[in-house]
């Protein structure tokens, strides 16, 4: 589509003649706008295309439980072909059987995402399954070690860094050619509210999530030229196996509710619906954003339980 025709379909009120009087600097900006208008008008011409992942391919790390599992099911439900991984073959095989019986197009690999060689193998598998093209990369694997900072050992520090940050950095590097080849890539990171606010005994884990947040923004700018978007979701407490133990303490749970304006825990599907939206063509102008899924926890200021009597 020519520059003028593309702009015309994008903003019909602009007359073609008005384009000729713009400076050359401005016309460069128009050209790039036309490119996106042209691609959006060809790929999203009907509402169904904007809200569908049919024909798209996705890799979700850590997809057998919790948030990752909900993401696998949400993306497959929107029509994507999904590949996932976990460290337990028993659990992965059980999930694959269940997804198969539900008619969801999901495949899987055993992979410890914190191990470099296993990441290399995972991306090789994904590349051969999906013909060298990947539309969606969900960097979901993460871990937590709750300890006061002075008690964190060197080994624990390394485990947090390698699982939560080095692994996602390397997977992005490895997946870049596949995402670029797809022509329309989307990366979503599972961050945490701990990347924004202080949570007790989680200074190092919070630092890894803060690193993810800045990496999200930097990749959004660096890889925009390859039509790869980069966003993150930042949950507060979501009912999963990771936090089962800490939330089994009733007093602790009460404190969680008191800090959460919506007064409840999140469900994995509260996160997966946002992740799916960030992968859909409908969100194709959103990049570099970190969105909290937290019942309002991160914006909660001072809300005393006791009202001061009015005079
Ligand atoms: N739940 C929350 O309240 C919460 C809040 C904020 C952020 N998050 C973040 O959300 C993400 C998912 O957490 P979740 O609560 O859903 O955890 P989860 O219930 O423990 O599930 C984790 C999933 O990832 C897999 N996994 C874990 N480590 C892995 C590794 N090294 N390599 C490959 N697969 C691995 C697990 O399977 P295997 O164990 O079999 O490998 C499982 O499928 C994490 O990044 C976490 O930091 C969670």
XYZ file of C-alpha atoms and ligand atoms in Angstrom:
359
model
C 0.000 0.000 0.000
C 1.374 3.426 -0.905
C 2.232 5.895 1.798
C -0.695 8.147 0.983
C -3.228 5.365 0.594
C -2.193 3.862 3.921
C -2.490 7.169 5.710
C -5.795 7.814 3.994
C -7.308 4.606 5.317
C -5.908 5.331 8.775
C -7.103 8.940 9.074
C -9.610 9.684 6.312
C -9.816 13.383 7.249
C -6.225 14.042 6.059
C -6.178 14.949 2.396
C -3.358 13.511 0.252
C -2.374 17.022 -0.838
C -1.648 18.052 2.733
C 1.110 15.466 2.833
C 3.160 17.234 0.173
C 3.655 20.392 2.256
C 5.153 18.579 5.243
C 8.866 18.728 5.957
C 10.986 15.726 5.058
C 11.502 15.013 8.787
C 7.773 14.832 9.276
C 7.260 12.670 6.229
C 9.602 10.069 7.715
C 7.332 9.911 10.733
C 4.311 9.560 8.472
C 5.963 6.666 6.660
C 6.485 4.674 9.836
C 2.938 5.397 10.943
C 1.716 4.188 7.545
C 3.604 0.938 7.949
C 1.790 0.138 11.166
C -1.515 1.365 9.782
C -1.011 -0.837 6.754
C -0.216 -3.909 8.832
C -3.083 -3.253 11.210
C -5.553 -2.778 8.400
C -4.477 -6.041 6.757
C -4.224 -8.208 9.886
C -6.966 -6.671 11.991
C -9.535 -5.751 9.400
C -12.250 -7.730 11.198
C -12.901 -7.726 14.923
C -12.450 -11.501 14.977
C -8.809 -11.139 13.928
C -8.090 -8.603 16.639
C -9.400 -10.936 19.355
C -7.996 -14.244 18.111
C -4.673 -16.084 18.295
C -5.516 -18.570 15.543
C -2.385 -19.318 13.517
C -0.120 -17.951 16.284
C 2.552 -19.926 18.165
C 3.534 -19.525 21.815
C 6.113 -20.703 24.346
C 5.068 -20.529 28.010
C 7.713 -21.464 30.589
C 6.520 -23.227 33.748
C 3.084 -24.145 32.423
C 2.056 -27.146 34.504
C 0.798 -25.322 37.604
C -0.450 -21.988 38.859
C -0.203 -18.876 36.718
C 1.713 -20.616 33.900
C -0.917 -23.321 33.536
C -3.704 -20.735 33.371
C -1.731 -18.873 30.670
C -1.247 -22.044 28.599
C -4.987 -22.725 28.714
C -5.962 -19.107 28.007
C -3.656 -18.800 24.956
C -4.669 -22.212 23.595
C -8.307 -21.246 24.175
C -7.761 -18.210 21.930
C -6.510 -20.578 19.212
C -2.711 -20.455 19.627
C -0.492 -23.524 19.329
C 1.356 -23.594 22.657
C 4.569 -25.256 23.795
C 5.336 -25.337 27.517
C 7.938 -26.750 29.882
C 8.487 -27.823 33.463
C 11.008 -29.905 35.408
C 8.670 -32.782 36.293
C 7.891 -35.247 33.493
C 5.062 -36.869 35.496
C 3.256 -33.573 35.956
C 3.940 -32.443 32.391
C 2.616 -35.694 30.908
C -0.516 -35.523 33.064
C -1.171 -31.948 31.912
C -0.556 -32.838 28.252
C -3.079 -35.691 28.490
C -5.666 -33.364 30.066
C -5.118 -30.636 27.486
C -5.296 -33.203 24.673
C -8.638 -34.476 25.938
C -9.918 -30.875 26.003
C -8.853 -30.381 22.386
C -6.166 -27.800 23.221
C -3.106 -27.723 20.918
C -0.341 -27.952 23.536
C 3.033 -29.702 23.413
C 5.714 -29.814 26.092
C 9.354 -30.382 27.022
C 11.121 -31.254 30.221
C 13.374 -28.279 30.878
C 14.853 -26.560 33.898
C 14.739 -22.963 32.724
C 17.523 -22.017 35.141
C 20.025 -24.226 33.260
C 21.693 -22.741 30.184
C 22.052 -25.932 28.116
C 18.444 -26.899 28.778
C 17.289 -23.471 27.543
C 19.268 -23.962 24.336
C 17.613 -27.331 23.806
C 14.156 -25.906 24.575
C 14.433 -23.183 21.947
C 15.774 -25.686 19.387
C 12.698 -27.832 20.008
C 10.357 -24.862 19.751
C 12.025 -23.751 16.533
C 11.626 -27.162 14.930
C 7.991 -27.520 16.098
C 6.960 -24.088 14.853
C 9.050 -23.845 11.660
C 11.486 -21.243 12.998
C 8.768 -18.753 13.951
C 7.389 -17.815 17.358
C 4.756 -15.141 17.968
C 4.554 -15.263 21.752
C 7.119 -15.806 24.497
C 5.804 -15.939 28.065
C 8.668 -15.817 30.543
C 6.761 -17.102 33.546
C 9.216 -19.234 35.560
C 10.306 -17.649 38.804
C 11.121 -18.631 42.347
C 11.209 -17.101 45.807
C 13.346 -17.466 48.930
C 12.006 -15.528 51.929
C 14.820 -14.435 54.206
C 16.164 -11.266 55.817
C 18.891 -9.902 53.544
C 21.749 -10.640 55.956
C 20.788 -14.335 55.990
C 20.714 -14.879 52.214
C 23.584 -17.199 51.260
C 25.696 -16.862 48.138
C 24.058 -20.013 46.733
C 20.539 -18.678 47.399
C 21.388 -15.330 45.826
C 22.711 -17.107 42.710
C 19.624 -19.340 42.512
C 17.283 -16.348 42.622
C 19.282 -14.449 40.012
C 19.710 -17.387 37.629
C 16.102 -18.584 37.843
C 14.336 -15.228 37.879
C 16.533 -13.029 35.712
C 19.374 -14.750 33.842
C 16.989 -17.374 32.462
C 14.529 -14.854 31.033
C 17.340 -12.699 29.616
C 18.863 -15.705 27.839
C 15.502 -17.044 26.605
C 14.754 -13.644 25.081
C 18.139 -13.659 23.333
C 17.576 -17.169 21.997
C 13.987 -16.516 20.936
C 14.701 -13.174 19.244
C 15.279 -14.586 15.717
C 12.100 -16.671 15.981
C 10.008 -13.756 17.267
C 11.383 -11.509 14.532
C 10.715 -14.135 11.847
C 7.054 -14.339 12.933
C 6.590 -10.701 11.865
C 4.476 -9.989 14.961
C 6.117 -10.921 18.255
C 4.974 -10.417 21.820
C 6.919 -11.099 25.004
C 5.215 -11.082 28.401
C 7.140 -11.428 31.661
C 5.629 -12.573 34.958
C 6.997 -9.946 37.296
C 5.571 -9.152 40.766
C 4.444 -6.220 42.891
C 7.725 -6.929 44.732
C 9.410 -5.179 41.793
C 7.624 -1.952 42.799
C 7.187 -2.016 46.572
C 9.045 -3.510 49.513
C 7.788 -6.906 50.719
C 9.161 -8.357 53.957
C 12.109 -10.776 53.544
C 11.994 -10.464 49.759
C 14.711 -7.898 48.991
C 16.618 -10.110 46.542
C 13.509 -11.571 44.893
C 12.167 -7.992 44.583
C 15.443 -6.921 42.952
C 15.101 -9.666 40.317
C 11.545 -8.530 39.538
C 12.660 -4.880 39.427
C 15.317 -5.961 36.911
C 12.611 -7.682 34.858
C 10.565 -4.462 34.872
C 13.401 -2.382 33.422
C 14.330 -5.148 30.968
C 10.690 -5.099 29.798
C 10.914 -1.379 29.012
C 14.343 -1.559 27.379
C 13.415 -4.480 25.104
C 10.203 -2.699 24.112
C 12.335 0.113 22.665
C 15.226 -1.998 21.322
C 13.077 -4.590 19.539
C 10.211 -2.367 18.365
C 11.949 -2.164 14.973
C 11.495 -5.944 14.692
C 7.793 -5.589 15.556
C 8.329 -7.351 18.870
C 6.392 -5.970 21.826
C 7.482 -6.438 25.431
C 5.208 -6.128 28.471
C 5.016 -7.522 31.994
C 2.330 -8.433 34.483
C 2.978 -7.861 38.171
C 0.812 -9.952 40.499
C 0.249 -9.659 44.257
C -0.895 -12.832 46.054
C -2.348 -15.341 43.578
C -3.646 -18.721 44.805
C -0.931 -21.117 43.590
C 1.319 -23.813 45.028
C 4.129 -21.260 45.388
C 2.338 -19.325 48.128
C 0.161 -22.085 49.608
C 2.295 -22.485 52.691
C 2.622 -18.824 53.653
C -1.106 -18.238 53.131
C -2.041 -21.208 55.321
C -1.218 -18.974 58.291
C -4.558 -17.310 59.123
C -3.097 -14.229 60.798
C -0.833 -13.621 57.832
C -3.768 -14.092 55.459
C -5.798 -11.516 57.425
C -2.953 -9.026 56.986
C -2.887 -9.733 53.248
C -6.628 -9.001 53.026
C -6.250 -5.818 55.041
C -3.631 -4.506 52.581
C -5.746 -5.419 49.528
C -8.567 -2.987 48.639
C -10.502 -5.716 46.768
C -10.229 -7.888 49.934
C -9.423 -11.168 48.226
C -6.567 -13.208 46.785
C -6.063 -13.365 43.041
C -6.859 -16.403 40.925
C -4.382 -17.557 38.230
C -7.044 -16.674 35.646
C -7.009 -13.046 36.857
C -3.439 -12.962 35.514
C -3.843 -15.147 32.433
C -6.633 -13.000 30.987
C -4.350 -9.952 31.040
C -1.462 -11.937 29.555
C -3.699 -13.124 26.722
C -4.829 -9.557 26.045
C -1.191 -8.427 25.838
C -0.589 -11.114 23.180
C -3.656 -10.385 21.071
C -3.490 -8.131 18.004
C -6.061 -6.001 19.899
C -3.210 -4.733 22.114
C -0.771 -4.120 19.266
C -0.043 -0.506 20.319
C 0.849 -1.451 23.918
C 4.521 -2.066 24.670
C 6.959 -1.419 27.514
C 4.257 -1.575 30.182
C 4.250 -3.339 33.549
C 0.672 -3.861 34.704
C -0.168 -4.812 38.284
C -2.743 -7.542 38.922
C -3.082 -6.922 42.617
C -6.599 -6.031 43.781
C -5.315 -2.469 44.271
C -2.517 -3.414 46.707
C 0.210 -1.352 45.038
C -1.867 1.856 45.050
C -3.132 1.426 48.589
C -2.164 4.331 50.806
C -3.454 4.897 54.324
C -6.857 3.377 55.018
C -7.339 3.103 58.791
C -9.792 0.527 60.075
C -10.980 2.923 62.784
C -12.776 6.118 61.826
C -11.979 9.248 63.815
C -15.187 10.480 65.486
C -16.508 13.636 63.791
C -16.919 16.644 66.026
N 1.643 -16.868 43.165
C 1.871 -15.615 43.497
O 1.295 -15.086 44.474
C 2.814 -14.772 42.664
C 2.885 -13.405 42.941
C 3.748 -12.610 42.199
C 4.511 -13.172 41.196
N 4.432 -14.511 40.942
C 5.271 -15.042 39.870
O 4.492 -15.842 38.999
C 5.316 -16.838 38.391
C 4.629 -18.188 38.507
O 4.389 -18.435 39.869
P 3.281 -19.470 40.394
O 2.803 -18.930 41.669
O 2.322 -19.793 39.315
O 4.219 -20.743 40.714
P 3.868 -22.292 40.881
O 2.449 -22.518 41.231
O 4.913 -22.825 41.805
O 4.110 -22.893 39.408
C 5.383 -22.806 38.852
C 5.405 -23.521 37.518
O 6.705 -23.316 36.939
C 7.396 -24.580 36.848
N 8.797 -24.312 37.198
C 9.285 -23.846 38.378
N 10.612 -23.695 38.294
C 10.982 -24.072 37.050
C 12.211 -24.139 36.370
N 13.367 -23.789 36.954
N 12.206 -24.557 35.087
C 11.065 -24.923 34.471
N 9.867 -24.894 35.070
C 9.827 -24.464 36.348
C 6.678 -25.497 37.820
O 6.805 -26.872 37.469
P 8.015 -27.784 38.086
O 8.126 -27.427 39.529
O 7.569 -29.192 37.851
O 9.238 -27.444 37.315
C 5.242 -25.016 37.625
O 4.700 -25.504 36.424
C 6.678 -16.727 39.091
O 7.554 -15.974 38.271
C 6.369 -15.952 40.357
O 7.477 -15.201 40.825
C 3.601 -15.320 41.663
